[in-house]
mmCIF file of C-alpha atoms in Angstrom:
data_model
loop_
_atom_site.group_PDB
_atom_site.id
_atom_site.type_symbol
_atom_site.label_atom_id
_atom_site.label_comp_id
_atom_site.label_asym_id
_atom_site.label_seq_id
_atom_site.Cartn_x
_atom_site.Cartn_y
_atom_site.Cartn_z
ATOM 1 C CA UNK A 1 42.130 -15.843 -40.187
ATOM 2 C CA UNK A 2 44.475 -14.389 -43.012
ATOM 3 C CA UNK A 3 45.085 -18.129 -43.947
ATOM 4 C CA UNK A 4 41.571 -19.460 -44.013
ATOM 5 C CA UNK A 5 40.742 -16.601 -46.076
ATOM 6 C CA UNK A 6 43.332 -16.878 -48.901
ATOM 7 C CA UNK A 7 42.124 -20.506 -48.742
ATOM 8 C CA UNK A 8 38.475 -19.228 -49.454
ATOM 9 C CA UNK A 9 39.161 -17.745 -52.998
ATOM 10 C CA UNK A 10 41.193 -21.035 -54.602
ATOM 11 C CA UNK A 11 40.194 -20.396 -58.089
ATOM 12 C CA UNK A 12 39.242 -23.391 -58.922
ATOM 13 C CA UNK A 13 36.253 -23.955 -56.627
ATOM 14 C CA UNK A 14 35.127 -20.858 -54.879
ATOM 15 C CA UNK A 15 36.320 -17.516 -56.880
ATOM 16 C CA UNK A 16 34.084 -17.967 -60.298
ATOM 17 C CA UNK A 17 30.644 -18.914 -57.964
ATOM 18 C CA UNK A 18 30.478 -15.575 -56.694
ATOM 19 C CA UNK A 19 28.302 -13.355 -58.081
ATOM 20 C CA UNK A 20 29.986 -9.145 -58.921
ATOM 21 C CA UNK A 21 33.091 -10.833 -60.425
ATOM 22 C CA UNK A 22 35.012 -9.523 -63.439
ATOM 23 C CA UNK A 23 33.057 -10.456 -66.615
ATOM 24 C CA UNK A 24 29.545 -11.553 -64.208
ATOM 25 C CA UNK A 25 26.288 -10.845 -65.747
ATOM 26 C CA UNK A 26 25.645 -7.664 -63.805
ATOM 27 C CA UNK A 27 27.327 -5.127 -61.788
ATOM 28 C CA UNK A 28 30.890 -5.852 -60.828
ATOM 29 C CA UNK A 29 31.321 -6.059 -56.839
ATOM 30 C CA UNK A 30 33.824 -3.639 -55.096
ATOM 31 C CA UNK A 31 35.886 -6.182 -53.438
ATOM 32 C CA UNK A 32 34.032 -9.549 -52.990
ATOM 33 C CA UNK A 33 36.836 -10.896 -50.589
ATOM 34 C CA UNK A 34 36.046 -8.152 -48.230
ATOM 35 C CA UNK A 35 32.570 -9.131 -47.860
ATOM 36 C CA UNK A 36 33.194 -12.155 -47.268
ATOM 37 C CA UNK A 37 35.816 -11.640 -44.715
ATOM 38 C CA UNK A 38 33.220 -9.443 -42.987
ATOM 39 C CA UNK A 39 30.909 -11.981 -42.721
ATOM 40 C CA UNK A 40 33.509 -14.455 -41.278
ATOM 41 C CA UNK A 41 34.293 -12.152 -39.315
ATOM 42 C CA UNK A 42 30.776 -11.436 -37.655
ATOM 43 C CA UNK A 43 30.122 -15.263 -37.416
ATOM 44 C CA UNK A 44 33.515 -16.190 -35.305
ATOM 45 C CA UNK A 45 33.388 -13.444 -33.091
ATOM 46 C CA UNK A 46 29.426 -13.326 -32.674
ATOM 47 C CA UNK A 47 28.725 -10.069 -32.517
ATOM 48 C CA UNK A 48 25.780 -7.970 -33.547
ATOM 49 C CA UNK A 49 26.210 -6.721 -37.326
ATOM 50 C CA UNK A 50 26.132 -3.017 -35.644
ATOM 51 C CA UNK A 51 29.496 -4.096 -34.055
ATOM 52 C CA UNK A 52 31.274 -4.586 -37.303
ATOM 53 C CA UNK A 53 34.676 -3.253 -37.513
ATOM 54 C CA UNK A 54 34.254 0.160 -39.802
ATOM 55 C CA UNK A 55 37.582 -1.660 -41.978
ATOM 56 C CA UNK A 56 34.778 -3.638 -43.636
ATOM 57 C CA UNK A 57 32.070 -0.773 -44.413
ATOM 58 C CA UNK A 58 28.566 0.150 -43.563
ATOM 59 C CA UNK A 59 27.312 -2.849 -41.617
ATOM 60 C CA UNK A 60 24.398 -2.280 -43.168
ATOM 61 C CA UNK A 61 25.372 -2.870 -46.455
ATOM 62 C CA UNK A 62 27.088 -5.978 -45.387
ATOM 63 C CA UNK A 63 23.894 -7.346 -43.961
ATOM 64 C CA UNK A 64 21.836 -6.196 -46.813
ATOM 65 C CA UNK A 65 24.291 -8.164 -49.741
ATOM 66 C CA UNK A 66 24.436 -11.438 -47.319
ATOM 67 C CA UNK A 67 20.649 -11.101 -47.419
ATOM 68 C CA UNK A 68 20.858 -11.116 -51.134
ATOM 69 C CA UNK A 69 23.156 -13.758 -51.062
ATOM 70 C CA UNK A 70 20.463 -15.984 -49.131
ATOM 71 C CA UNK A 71 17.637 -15.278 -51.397
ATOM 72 C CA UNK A 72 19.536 -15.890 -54.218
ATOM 73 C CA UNK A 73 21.352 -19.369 -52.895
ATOM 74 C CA UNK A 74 24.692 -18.212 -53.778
ATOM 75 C CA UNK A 75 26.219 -19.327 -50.358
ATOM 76 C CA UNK A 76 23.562 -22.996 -51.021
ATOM 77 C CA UNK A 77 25.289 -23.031 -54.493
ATOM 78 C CA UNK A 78 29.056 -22.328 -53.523
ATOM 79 C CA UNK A 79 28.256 -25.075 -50.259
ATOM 80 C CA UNK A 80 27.034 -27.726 -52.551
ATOM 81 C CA UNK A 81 29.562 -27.578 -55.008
ATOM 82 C CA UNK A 82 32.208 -27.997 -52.554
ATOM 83 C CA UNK A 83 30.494 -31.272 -50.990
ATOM 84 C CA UNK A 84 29.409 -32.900 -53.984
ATOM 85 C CA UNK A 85 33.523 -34.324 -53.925
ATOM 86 C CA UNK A 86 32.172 -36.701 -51.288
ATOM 87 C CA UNK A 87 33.093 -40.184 -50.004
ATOM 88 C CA UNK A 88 30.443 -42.755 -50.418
ATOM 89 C CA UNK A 89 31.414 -45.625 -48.383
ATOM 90 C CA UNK A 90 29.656 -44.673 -45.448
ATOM 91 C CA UNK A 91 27.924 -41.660 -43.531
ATOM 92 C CA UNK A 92 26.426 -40.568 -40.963
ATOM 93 C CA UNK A 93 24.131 -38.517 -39.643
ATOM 94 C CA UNK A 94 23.126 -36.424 -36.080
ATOM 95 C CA UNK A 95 21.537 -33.138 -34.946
ATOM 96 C CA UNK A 96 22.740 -30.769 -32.304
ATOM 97 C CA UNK A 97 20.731 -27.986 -30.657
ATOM 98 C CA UNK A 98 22.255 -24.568 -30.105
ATOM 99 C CA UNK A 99 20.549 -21.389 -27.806
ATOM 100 C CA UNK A 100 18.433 -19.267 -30.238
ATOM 101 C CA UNK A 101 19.477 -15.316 -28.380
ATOM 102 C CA UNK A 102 16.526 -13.608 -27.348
ATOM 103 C CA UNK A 103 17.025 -11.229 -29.937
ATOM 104 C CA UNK A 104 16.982 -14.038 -32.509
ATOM 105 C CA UNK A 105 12.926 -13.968 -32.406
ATOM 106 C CA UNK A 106 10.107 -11.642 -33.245
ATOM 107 C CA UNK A 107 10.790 -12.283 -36.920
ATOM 108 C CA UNK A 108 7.523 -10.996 -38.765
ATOM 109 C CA UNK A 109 5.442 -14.392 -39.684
ATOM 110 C CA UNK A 110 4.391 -13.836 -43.020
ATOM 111 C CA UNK A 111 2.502 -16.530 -44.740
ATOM 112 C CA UNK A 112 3.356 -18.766 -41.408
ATOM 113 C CA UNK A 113 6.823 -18.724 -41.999
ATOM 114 C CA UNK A 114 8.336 -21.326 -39.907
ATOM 115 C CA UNK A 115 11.917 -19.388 -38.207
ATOM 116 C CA UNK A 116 13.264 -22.683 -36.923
ATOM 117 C CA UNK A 117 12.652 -21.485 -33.526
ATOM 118 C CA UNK A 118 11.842 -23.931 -30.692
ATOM 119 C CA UNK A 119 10.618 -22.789 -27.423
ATOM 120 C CA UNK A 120 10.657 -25.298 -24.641
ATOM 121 C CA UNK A 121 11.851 -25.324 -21.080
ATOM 122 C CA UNK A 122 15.035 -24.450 -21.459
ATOM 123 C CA UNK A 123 14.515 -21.459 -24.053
ATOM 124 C CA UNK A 124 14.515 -20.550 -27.141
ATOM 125 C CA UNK A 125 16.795 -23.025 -29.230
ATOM 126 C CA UNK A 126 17.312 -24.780 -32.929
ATOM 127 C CA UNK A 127 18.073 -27.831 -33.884
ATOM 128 C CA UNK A 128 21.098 -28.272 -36.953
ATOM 129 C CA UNK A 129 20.238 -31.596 -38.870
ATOM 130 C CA UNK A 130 23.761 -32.898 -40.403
ATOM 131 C CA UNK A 131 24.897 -35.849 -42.894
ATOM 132 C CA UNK A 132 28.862 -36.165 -43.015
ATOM 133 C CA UNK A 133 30.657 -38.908 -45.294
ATOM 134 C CA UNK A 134 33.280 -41.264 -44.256
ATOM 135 C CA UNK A 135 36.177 -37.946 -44.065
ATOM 136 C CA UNK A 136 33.891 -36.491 -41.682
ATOM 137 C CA UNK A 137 33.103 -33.540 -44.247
ATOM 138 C CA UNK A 138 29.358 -32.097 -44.494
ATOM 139 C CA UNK A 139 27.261 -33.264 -47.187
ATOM 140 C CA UNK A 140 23.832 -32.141 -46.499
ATOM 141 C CA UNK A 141 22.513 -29.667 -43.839
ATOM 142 C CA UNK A 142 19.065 -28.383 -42.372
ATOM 143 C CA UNK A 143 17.480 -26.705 -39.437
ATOM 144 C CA UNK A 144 14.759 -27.514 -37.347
ATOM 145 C CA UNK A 145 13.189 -25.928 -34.040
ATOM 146 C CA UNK A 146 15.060 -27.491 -31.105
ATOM 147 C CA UNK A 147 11.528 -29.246 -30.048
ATOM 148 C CA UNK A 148 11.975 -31.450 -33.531
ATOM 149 C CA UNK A 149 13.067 -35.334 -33.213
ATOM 150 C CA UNK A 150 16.004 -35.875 -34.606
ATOM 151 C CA UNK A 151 14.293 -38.129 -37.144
ATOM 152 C CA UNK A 152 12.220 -36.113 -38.652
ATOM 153 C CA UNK A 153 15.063 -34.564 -41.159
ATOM 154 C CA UNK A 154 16.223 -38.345 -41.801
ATOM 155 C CA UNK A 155 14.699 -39.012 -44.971
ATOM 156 C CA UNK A 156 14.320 -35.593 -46.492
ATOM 157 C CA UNK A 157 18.201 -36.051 -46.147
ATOM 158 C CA UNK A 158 18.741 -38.923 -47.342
ATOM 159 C CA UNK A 159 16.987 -38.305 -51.274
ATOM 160 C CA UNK A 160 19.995 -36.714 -51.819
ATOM 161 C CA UNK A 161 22.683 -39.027 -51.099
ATOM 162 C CA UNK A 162 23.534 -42.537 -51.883
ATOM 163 C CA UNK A 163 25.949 -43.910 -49.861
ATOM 164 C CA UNK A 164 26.792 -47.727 -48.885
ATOM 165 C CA UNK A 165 26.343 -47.795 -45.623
ATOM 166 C CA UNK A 166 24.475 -45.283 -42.702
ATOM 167 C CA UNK A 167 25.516 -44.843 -39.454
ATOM 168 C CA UNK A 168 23.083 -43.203 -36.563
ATOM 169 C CA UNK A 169 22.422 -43.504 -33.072
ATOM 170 C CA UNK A 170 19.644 -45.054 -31.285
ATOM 171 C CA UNK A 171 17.706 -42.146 -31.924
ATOM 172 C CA UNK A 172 17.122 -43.077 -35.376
ATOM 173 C CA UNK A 173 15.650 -46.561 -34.662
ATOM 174 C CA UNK A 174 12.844 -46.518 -36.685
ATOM 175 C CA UNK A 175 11.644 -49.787 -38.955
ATOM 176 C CA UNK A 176 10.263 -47.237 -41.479
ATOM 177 C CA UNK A 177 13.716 -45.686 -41.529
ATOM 178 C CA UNK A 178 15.416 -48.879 -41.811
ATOM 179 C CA UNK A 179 13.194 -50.234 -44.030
ATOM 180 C CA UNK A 180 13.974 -47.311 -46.724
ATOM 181 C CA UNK A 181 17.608 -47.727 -46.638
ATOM 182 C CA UNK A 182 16.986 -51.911 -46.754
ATOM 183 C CA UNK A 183 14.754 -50.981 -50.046
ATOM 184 C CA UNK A 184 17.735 -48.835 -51.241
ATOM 185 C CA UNK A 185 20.195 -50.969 -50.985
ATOM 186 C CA UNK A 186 22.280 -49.092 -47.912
ATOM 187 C CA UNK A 187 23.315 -50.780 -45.143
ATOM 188 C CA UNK A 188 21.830 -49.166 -42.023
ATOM 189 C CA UNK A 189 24.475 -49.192 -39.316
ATOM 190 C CA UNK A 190 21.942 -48.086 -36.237
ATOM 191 C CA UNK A 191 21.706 -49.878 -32.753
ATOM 192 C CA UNK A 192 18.542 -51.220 -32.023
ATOM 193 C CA UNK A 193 16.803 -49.830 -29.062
ATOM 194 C CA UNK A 194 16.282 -51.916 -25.936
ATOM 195 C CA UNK A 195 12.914 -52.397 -26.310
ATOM 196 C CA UNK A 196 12.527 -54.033 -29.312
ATOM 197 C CA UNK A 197 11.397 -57.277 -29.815
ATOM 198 C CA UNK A 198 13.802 -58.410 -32.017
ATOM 199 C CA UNK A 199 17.586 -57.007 -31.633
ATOM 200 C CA UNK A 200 19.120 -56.414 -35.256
ATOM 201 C CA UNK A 201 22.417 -56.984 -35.265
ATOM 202 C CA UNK A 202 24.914 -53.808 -35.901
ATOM 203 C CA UNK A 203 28.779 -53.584 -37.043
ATOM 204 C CA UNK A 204 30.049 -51.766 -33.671
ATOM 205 C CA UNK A 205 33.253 -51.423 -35.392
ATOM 206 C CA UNK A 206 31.909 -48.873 -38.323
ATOM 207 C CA UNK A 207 29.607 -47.612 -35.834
ATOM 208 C CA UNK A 208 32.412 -46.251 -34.092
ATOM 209 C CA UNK A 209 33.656 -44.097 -36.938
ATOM 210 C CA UNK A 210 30.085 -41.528 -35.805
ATOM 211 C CA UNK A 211 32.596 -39.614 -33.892
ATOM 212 C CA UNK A 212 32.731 -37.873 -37.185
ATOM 213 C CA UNK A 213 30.212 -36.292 -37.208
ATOM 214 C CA UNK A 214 30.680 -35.174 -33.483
ATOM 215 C CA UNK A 215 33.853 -33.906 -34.158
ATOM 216 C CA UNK A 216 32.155 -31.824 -37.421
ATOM 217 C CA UNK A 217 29.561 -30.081 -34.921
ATOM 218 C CA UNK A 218 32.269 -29.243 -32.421
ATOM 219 C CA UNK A 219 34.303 -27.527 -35.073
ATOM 220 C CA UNK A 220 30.828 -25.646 -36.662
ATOM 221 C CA UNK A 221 30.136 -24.407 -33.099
ATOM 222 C CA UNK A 222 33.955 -22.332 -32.732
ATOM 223 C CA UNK A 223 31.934 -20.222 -34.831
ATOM 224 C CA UNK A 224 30.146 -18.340 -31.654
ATOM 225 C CA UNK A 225 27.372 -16.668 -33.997
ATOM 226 C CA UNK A 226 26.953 -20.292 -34.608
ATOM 227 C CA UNK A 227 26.857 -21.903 -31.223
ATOM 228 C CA UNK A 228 24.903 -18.953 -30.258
ATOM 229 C CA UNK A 229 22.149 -18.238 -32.750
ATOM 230 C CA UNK A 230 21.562 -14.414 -33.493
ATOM 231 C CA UNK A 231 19.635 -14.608 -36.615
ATOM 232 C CA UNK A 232 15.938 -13.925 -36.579
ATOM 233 C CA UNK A 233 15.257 -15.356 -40.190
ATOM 234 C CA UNK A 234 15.673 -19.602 -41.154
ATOM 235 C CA UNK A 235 17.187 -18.456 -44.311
ATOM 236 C CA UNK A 236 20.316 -16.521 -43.069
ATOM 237 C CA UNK A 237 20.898 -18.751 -39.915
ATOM 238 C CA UNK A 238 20.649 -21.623 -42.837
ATOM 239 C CA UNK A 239 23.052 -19.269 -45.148
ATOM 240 C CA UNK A 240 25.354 -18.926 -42.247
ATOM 241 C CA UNK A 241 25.688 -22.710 -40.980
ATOM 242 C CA UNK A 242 26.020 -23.338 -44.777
ATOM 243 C CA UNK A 243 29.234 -20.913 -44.880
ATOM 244 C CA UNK A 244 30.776 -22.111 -41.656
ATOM 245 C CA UNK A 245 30.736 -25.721 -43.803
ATOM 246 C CA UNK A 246 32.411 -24.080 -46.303
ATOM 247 C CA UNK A 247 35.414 -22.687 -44.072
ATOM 248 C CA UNK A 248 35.612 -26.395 -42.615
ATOM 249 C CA UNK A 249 35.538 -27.618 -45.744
ATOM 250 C CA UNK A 250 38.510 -25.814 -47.166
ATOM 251 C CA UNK A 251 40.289 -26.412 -44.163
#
């Protein structure tokens, strides 16, 4: 952990995002690599935030400041700015459902806040919507409830990316998906499903490279606050997926 860490405040990429540094509009922070090792912390070992080792403070405080840090989209900013350095010669994208922990609901609704919270037969669970590039790196991220089609996040996605060609499983067989990256000049690189009346042919050869992606989700869920979801609000479970993409991408 002492490794990844030092990795985390390179100064050229993560040290002047954070908000309490030397010379920041504001107050200064106490120790900003503490926090942040507390919060690594919490989200590798998955334990409840009352748990917290007293080496990194009140736990209270820490949760209060990573709330901050949500709200304010430093962890969005610092994530973003680390996968704009992406390769554009193909991606991909997939979904993967992790448990939402019982004590994960019973956020208060205000407004009709949607939590990201699915219940079906086999519990409570949320979906985690993911576009990686041709390293296999994260570019763009979102959560669904774990009822969602894997679809639905496809184009919302996509706005933000241009790359020239997309990979995706069967599940993303759709001719108004297709038809969008036709119009946009990508390359859709998606296996037709068996019922369709006319098979599209597909380059099985880059469609291979989606174990990417795979391999991305297997490495975001060694985080077991992660794998596990804890976090009653969209926002911090969001933050937190978000940060774990950060570790993997310094790594």
């Amino acid at each position: 952990m002492i490794v990844t860490i030092s990795k985390i405040f390179r100064p050229f990429c993560i040290k002047d995002l954070l908000p309490g540094r030397e010379g920041y509009v504001g107050g200064t922070a106490a120790d900003n690599r503490l926090f942040v090792e507390a919060v690594l912390y919490r989200y590798c070992a998955g334990i409840p935030w009352r748990d917290l080792p007293p080496r990194f403070g009140d736990w209270k405080n820490v949760h209060r400041r990573l709330r901050r840090w949500c709200e304010s989209g430093v962890i969005e900013r610092i994530f973003r700015h680390l996968a704009a350095d992406h390769d554009n010669e193909y991606m991909m994208i997939d979904s993967t459902i992790v448990r939402a922990h019982q004590h994960s609901a019973g956020a208060l609704k205000k407004g009709g806040a949607d939590q990201a919270i699915g219940r079906s037969r086999g519990g409570l669970t949320t979906k985690i919507h993911a576009i990686c590039d041709a390293l296999g790196n994260p570019v763009e991220l979102d959560i669904t409830p774990g009822q969602d089609a894997d679809i639905t996040q496809a184009e919302p996605l996509l706005e933000k990316i241009d790359p020239d060609a997309f990979l995706a499983d069967k599940a993303y067989d759709a001719d108004r998906l297709i038809d969008r990256l036709t119009e946009r000049g990508i390359t859709p690189v998606i296996p037709p499903k068996r019922n369709r009346t006319t098979q599209r042919k597909t380059d099985f050869a880059l469609y291979r490279e989606r174990n990417l992606i795979e391999r991305f989700f297997n490495k975001l869920k060694q985080f077991r606050a992660i794998a596990t979801r804890y976090d009653k609000l969209k926002s911090t479970f969001l933050a937190a997926v978000q940060f774990a993409s950060i570790i993997i991408l310094l790594n």
